[in-house]
Coordinates of C-alpha atoms and ligand atoms in Angstrom, one line a residue:
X1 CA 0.0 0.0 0.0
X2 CA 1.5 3.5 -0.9
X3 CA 1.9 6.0 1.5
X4 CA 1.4 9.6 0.5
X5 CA 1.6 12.9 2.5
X6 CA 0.5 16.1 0.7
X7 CA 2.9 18.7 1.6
X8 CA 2.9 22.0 0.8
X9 CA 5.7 25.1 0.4
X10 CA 4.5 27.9 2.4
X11 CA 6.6 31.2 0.2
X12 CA 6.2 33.9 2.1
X13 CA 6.8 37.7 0.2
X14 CA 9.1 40.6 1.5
X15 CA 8.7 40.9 5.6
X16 CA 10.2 44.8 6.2
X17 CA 11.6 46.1 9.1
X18 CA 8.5 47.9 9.7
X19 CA 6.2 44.6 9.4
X20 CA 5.7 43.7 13.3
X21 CA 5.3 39.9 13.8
X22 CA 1.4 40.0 14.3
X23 CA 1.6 41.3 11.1
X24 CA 4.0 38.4 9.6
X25 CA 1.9 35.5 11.8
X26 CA -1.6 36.8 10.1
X27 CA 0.2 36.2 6.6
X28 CA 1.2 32.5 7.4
X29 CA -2.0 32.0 9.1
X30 CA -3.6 32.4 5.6
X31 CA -0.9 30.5 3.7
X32 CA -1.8 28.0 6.0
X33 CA -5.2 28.1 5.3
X34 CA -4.6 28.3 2.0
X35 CA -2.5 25.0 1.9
X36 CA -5.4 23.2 3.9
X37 CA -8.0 24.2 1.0
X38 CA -5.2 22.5 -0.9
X39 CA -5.6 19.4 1.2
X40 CA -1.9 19.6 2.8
X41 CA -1.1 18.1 5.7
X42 CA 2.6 19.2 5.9
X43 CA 3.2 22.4 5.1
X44 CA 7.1 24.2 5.2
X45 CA 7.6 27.5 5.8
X46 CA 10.8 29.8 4.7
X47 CA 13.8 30.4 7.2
X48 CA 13.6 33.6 9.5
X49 CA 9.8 33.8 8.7
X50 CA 8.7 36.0 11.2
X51 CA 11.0 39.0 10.8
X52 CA 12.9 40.6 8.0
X53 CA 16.3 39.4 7.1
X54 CA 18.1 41.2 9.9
X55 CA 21.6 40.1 9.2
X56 CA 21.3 42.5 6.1
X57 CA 21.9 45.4 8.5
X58 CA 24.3 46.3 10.5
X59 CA 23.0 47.1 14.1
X60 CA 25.4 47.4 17.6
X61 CA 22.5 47.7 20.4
X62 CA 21.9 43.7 21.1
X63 CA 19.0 44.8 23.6
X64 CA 17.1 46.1 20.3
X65 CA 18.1 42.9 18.1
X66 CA 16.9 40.7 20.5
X67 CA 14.0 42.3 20.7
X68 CA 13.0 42.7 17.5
X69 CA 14.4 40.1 15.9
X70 CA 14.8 37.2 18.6
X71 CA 12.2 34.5 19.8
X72 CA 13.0 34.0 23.6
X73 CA 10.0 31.3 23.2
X74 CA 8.4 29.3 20.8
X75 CA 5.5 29.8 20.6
X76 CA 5.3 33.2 22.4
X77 CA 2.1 34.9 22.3
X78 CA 2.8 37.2 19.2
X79 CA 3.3 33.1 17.5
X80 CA 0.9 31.1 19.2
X81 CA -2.0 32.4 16.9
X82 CA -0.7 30.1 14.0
X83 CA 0.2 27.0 16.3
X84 CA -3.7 27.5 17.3
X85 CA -4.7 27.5 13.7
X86 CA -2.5 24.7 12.8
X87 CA -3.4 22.0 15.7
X88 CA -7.3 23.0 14.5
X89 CA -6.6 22.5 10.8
X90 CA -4.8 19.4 11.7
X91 CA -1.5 20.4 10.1
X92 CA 2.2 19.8 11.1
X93 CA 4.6 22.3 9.6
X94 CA 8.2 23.4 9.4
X95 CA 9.1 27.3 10.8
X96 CA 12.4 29.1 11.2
X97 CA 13.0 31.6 13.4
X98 CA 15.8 33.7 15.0
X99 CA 15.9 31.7 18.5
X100 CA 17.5 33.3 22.1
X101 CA 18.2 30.8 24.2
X102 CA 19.3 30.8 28.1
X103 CA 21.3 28.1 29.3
X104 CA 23.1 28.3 32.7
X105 CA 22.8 32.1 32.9
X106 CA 24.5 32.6 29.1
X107 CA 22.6 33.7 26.4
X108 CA 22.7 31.7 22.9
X109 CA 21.6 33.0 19.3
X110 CA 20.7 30.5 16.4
X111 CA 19.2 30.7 13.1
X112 CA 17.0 28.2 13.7
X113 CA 13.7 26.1 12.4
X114 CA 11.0 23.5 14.5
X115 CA 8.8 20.5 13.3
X116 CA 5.5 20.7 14.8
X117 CA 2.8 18.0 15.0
X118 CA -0.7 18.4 13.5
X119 CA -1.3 17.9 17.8
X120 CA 0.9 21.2 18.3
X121 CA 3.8 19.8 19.7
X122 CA 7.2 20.3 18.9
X123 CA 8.6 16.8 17.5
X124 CA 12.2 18.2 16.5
X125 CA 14.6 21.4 17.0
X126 CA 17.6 22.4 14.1
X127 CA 20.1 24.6 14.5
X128 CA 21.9 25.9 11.4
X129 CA 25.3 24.9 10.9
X130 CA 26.6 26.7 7.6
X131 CA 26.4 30.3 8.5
X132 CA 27.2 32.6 5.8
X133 CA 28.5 35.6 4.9
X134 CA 30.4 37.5 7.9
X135 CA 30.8 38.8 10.5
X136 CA 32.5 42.7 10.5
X137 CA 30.9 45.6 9.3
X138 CA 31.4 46.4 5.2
X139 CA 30.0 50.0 5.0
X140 CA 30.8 50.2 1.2
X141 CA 28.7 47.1 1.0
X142 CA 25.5 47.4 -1.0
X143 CA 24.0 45.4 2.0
X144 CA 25.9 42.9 5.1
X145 CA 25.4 39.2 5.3
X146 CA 26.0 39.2 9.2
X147 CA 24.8 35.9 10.1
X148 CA 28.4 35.2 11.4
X149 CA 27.8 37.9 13.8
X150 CA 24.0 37.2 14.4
X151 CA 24.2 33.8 15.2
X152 CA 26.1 31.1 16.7
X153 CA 27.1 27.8 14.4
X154 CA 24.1 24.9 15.5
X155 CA 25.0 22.9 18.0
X156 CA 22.6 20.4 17.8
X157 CA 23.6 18.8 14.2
X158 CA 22.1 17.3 11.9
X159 CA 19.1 14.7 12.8
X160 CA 16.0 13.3 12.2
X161 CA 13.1 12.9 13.8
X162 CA 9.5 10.7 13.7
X163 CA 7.4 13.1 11.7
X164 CA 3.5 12.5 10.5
X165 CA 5.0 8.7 9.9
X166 CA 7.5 9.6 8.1
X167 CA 11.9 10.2 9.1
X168 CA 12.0 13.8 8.4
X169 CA 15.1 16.1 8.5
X170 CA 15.9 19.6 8.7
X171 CA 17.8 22.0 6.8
X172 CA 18.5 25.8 6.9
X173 CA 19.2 27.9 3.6
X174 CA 22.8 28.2 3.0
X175 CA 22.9 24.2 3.9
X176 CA 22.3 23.8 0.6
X177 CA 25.2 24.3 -0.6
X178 CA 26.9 21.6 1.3
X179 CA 26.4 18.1 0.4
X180 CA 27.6 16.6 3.9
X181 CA 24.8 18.1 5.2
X182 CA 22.2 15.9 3.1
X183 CA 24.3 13.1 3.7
X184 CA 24.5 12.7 7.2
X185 CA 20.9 12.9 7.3
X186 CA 20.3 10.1 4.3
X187 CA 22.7 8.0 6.5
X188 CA 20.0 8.8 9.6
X189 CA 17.1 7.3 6.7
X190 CA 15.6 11.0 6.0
X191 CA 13.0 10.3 3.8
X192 CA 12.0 14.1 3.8
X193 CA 14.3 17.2 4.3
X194 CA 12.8 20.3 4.8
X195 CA 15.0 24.0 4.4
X196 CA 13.6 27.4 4.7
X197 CA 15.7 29.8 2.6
X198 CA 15.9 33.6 2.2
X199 CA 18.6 34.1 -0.6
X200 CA 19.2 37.5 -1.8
X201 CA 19.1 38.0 -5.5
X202 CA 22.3 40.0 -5.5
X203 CA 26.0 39.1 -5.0
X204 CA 27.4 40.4 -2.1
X205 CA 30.9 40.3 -3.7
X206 CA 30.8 40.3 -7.3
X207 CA 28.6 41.2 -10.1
X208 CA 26.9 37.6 -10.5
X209 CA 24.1 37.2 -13.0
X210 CA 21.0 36.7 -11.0
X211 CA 19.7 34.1 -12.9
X212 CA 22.6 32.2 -12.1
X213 CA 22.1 32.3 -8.7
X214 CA 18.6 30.9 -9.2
X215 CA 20.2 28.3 -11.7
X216 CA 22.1 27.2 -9.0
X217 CA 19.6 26.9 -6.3
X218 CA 17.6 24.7 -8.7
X219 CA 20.2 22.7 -9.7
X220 CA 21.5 22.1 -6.2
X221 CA 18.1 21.2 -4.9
X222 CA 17.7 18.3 -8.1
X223 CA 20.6 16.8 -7.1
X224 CA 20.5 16.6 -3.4
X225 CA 16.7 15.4 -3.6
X226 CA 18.2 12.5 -6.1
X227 CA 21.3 11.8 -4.5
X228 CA 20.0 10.6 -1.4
X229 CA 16.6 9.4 -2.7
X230 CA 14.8 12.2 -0.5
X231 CA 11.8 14.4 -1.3
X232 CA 13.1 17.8 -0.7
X233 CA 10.6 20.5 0.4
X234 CA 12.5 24.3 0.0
X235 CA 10.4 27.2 1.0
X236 CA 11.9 31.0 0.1
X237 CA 10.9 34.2 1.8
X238 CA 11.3 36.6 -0.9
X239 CA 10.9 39.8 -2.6
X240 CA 12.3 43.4 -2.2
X241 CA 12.5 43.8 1.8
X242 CA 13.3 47.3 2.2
X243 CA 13.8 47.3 -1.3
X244 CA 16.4 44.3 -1.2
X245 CA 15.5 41.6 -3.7
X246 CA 15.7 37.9 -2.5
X247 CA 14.5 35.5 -5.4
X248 CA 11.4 32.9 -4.6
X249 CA 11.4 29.6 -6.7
X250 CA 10.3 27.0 -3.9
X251 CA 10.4 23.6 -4.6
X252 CA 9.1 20.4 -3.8
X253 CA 11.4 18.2 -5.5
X254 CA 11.2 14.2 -5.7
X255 CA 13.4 11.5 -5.1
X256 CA 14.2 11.6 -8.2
X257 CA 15.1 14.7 -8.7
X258 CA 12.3 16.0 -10.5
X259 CA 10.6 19.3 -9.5
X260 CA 7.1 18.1 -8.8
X261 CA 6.2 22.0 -8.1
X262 CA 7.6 25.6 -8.4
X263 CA 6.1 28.8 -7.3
X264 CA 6.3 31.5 -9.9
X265 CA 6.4 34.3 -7.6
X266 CA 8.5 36.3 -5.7
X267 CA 5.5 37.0 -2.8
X268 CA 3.0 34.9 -0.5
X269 CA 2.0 32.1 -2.7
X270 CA 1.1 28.6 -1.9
X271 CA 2.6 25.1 -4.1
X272 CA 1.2 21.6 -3.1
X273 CA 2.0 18.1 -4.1
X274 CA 1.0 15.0 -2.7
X275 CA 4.3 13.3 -2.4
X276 CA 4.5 9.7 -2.8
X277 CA 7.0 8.4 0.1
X278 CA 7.6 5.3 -1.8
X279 CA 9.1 6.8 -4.5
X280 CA 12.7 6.4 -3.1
X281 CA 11.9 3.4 -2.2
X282 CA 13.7 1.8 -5.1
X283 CA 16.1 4.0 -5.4
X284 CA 17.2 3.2 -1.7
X285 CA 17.4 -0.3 -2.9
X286 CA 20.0 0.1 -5.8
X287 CA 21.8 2.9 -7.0
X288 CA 21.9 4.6 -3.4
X289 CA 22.0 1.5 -1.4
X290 CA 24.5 3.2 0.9
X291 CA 25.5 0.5 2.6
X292 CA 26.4 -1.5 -0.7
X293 CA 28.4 1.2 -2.2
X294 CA 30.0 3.8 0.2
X295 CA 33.7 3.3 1.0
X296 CA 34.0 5.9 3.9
X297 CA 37.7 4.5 3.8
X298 CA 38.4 6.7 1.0
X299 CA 36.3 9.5 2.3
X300 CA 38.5 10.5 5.5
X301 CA 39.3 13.9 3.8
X302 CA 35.7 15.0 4.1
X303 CA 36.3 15.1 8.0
X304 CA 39.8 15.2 9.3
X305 CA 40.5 18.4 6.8
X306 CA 38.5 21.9 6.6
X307 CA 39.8 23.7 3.6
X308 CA 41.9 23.2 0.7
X309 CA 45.5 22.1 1.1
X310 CA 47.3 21.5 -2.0
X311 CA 48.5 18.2 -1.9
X312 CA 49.2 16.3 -5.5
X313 CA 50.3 12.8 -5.3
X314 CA 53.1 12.6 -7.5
Ligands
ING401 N1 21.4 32.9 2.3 C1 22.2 32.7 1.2 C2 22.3 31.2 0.8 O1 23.2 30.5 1.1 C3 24.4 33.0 0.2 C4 23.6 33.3 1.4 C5 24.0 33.2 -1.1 C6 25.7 32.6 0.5 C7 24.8 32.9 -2.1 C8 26.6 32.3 -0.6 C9 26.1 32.5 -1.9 O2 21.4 30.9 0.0 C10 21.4 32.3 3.5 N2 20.4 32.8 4.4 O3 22.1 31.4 3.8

């Protein structure tokens, strides 16, 4: 008997500086709705998706950042208003947000994202690992990528967690771009992986094409979904914030590595697919049997070095 799961990729548009979260938490109320007229029952939301991009701007009083950009709980009482709709609808979903934690007295910042069940409990926790950009202040800069000042790398890894009966993992936006990352979690039997993204359209360093940035995302996506026999799920938040561009194209790719949907907007909009889990299934079996083919023998350079060292063998 096949098992399906209709997800759905929750795009939200630009979030400003000026948009408070009550604001942002009525928007992915509707998406939510929206996705249940759709007959979803797992919906992903983007990275970050109840503030702006903060680490765009450069800003020195912490008190105010926290504030405004910081969840000290989750759900808090600004966010509980679309855990309440959720657990009525009978929907689990995927959420990032910019979480302040307090352990022994110390405070702790992660870009972070939360699986919650259609019964409005929190199944599963990711931390992001690949932060990006930096961590000083460019003034020249057309705009900062500060989330290596923002935020501290995860500590919780990568896992996966019993989700709607299914092995569901999480991802976090500039993930993507790392292939260890999807890896660890096929090891783990992800069938699922689930990344919220907010990926400006513009280079901060170079004059890249923006179509080539979107080229990539697409491409990286189709190959990660296919490579380790997962249905990927990757929600943007998008559009001009404060007249920055990010670009949209969420997916829901399968297993193997087709796009089963794409939104075609850069603003709130809604995809759904009803995913066929067993699709992998095959795959699994054969061509990514990991256990039948790996030789992590060969692979020790993946962990033991960091960067590039130049090191020919003759
Ligand atoms: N955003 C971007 C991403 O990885 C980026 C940052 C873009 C880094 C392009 C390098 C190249 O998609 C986040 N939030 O990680």
């Amino acid at each position: 008997m096949s098992r399906h799961l209709k997800i759905a990729a929750a795009q939200l548009g630009p979030l400003h500086r000026s948009d408070t979260r009550a604001a942002a938490v009525k928007r992915l109320v509707a998406l939510l709705r929206e996705a249940n007229a759709g007959g979803a029952k797992f919906v992903v939301f983007p990275e970050l998706a109840f503030t702006t991009f903060f680490p765009r701007w450069w800003m020195e009083d912490q008190s105010e950042v926290d504030a405004r950009y910081f969840e000290r709980r989750m759900p808090s009482p600004e966010t509980q208003p679309l855990f309440d709709e959720a657990k009525k609808l009978g929907i689990g979903f995927y959420i990032g947000y910019g979480e302040l934690d307090e352990e022994q007295g110390r405070i702790r910042r992660f870009n972070s994202a939360i699986l919650v069940t259609p019964e409005g409990n929190i199944a599963g926790k990711y931390r992001k690992v690949h932060l990006p950009g930096h961590a000083d202040h460019k003034p020249h800069a057309a705009f900062q990528h500060l989330e290596k000042k923002y935020f501290e790398v995860g500590n919780l890894g990568f896992r996966t967690f019993r989700f709607m009966d299914t092995i569901t993992g999480m991802l976090i936006c500039n993930d993507r771009r790392w292939p260890e990352a999807f890896r660890v979690l096929g090891l783990q039997g992800a069938e699922i992986v689930t990344l919220g993204f907010n990926t400006p359209t513009e280079n901060l360093h170079y004059p890249e094409p923006p179509a080539l940035r979107v080229h990539h995302h697409l491409i990286m996506a189709q190959s990660m979904a296919f490579q380790n026999a997962i249905w990927l799920v990757e929600t943007a938040k998008c559009g001009a914030e404060d007249g920055f561009r990010m670009f949209g194209h969420s997916v829901i790719v399968a297993p193997t590595g087709e796009i089963a949907a794409k939104t075609v907007s850069e603003d709130d909009e809604v995809i759904v697919h009803n995913a066929d889990l067993g699709l992998g299934e095959n795959l699994r079996k054969t061509m990514f049997n990991l256990a039948a083919h790996r030789r992590p023998e060969h692979y020790k350079l993946i962990v033991e070095r960091i960067g590039v060292e130049v090191t020919p063998s003759n």
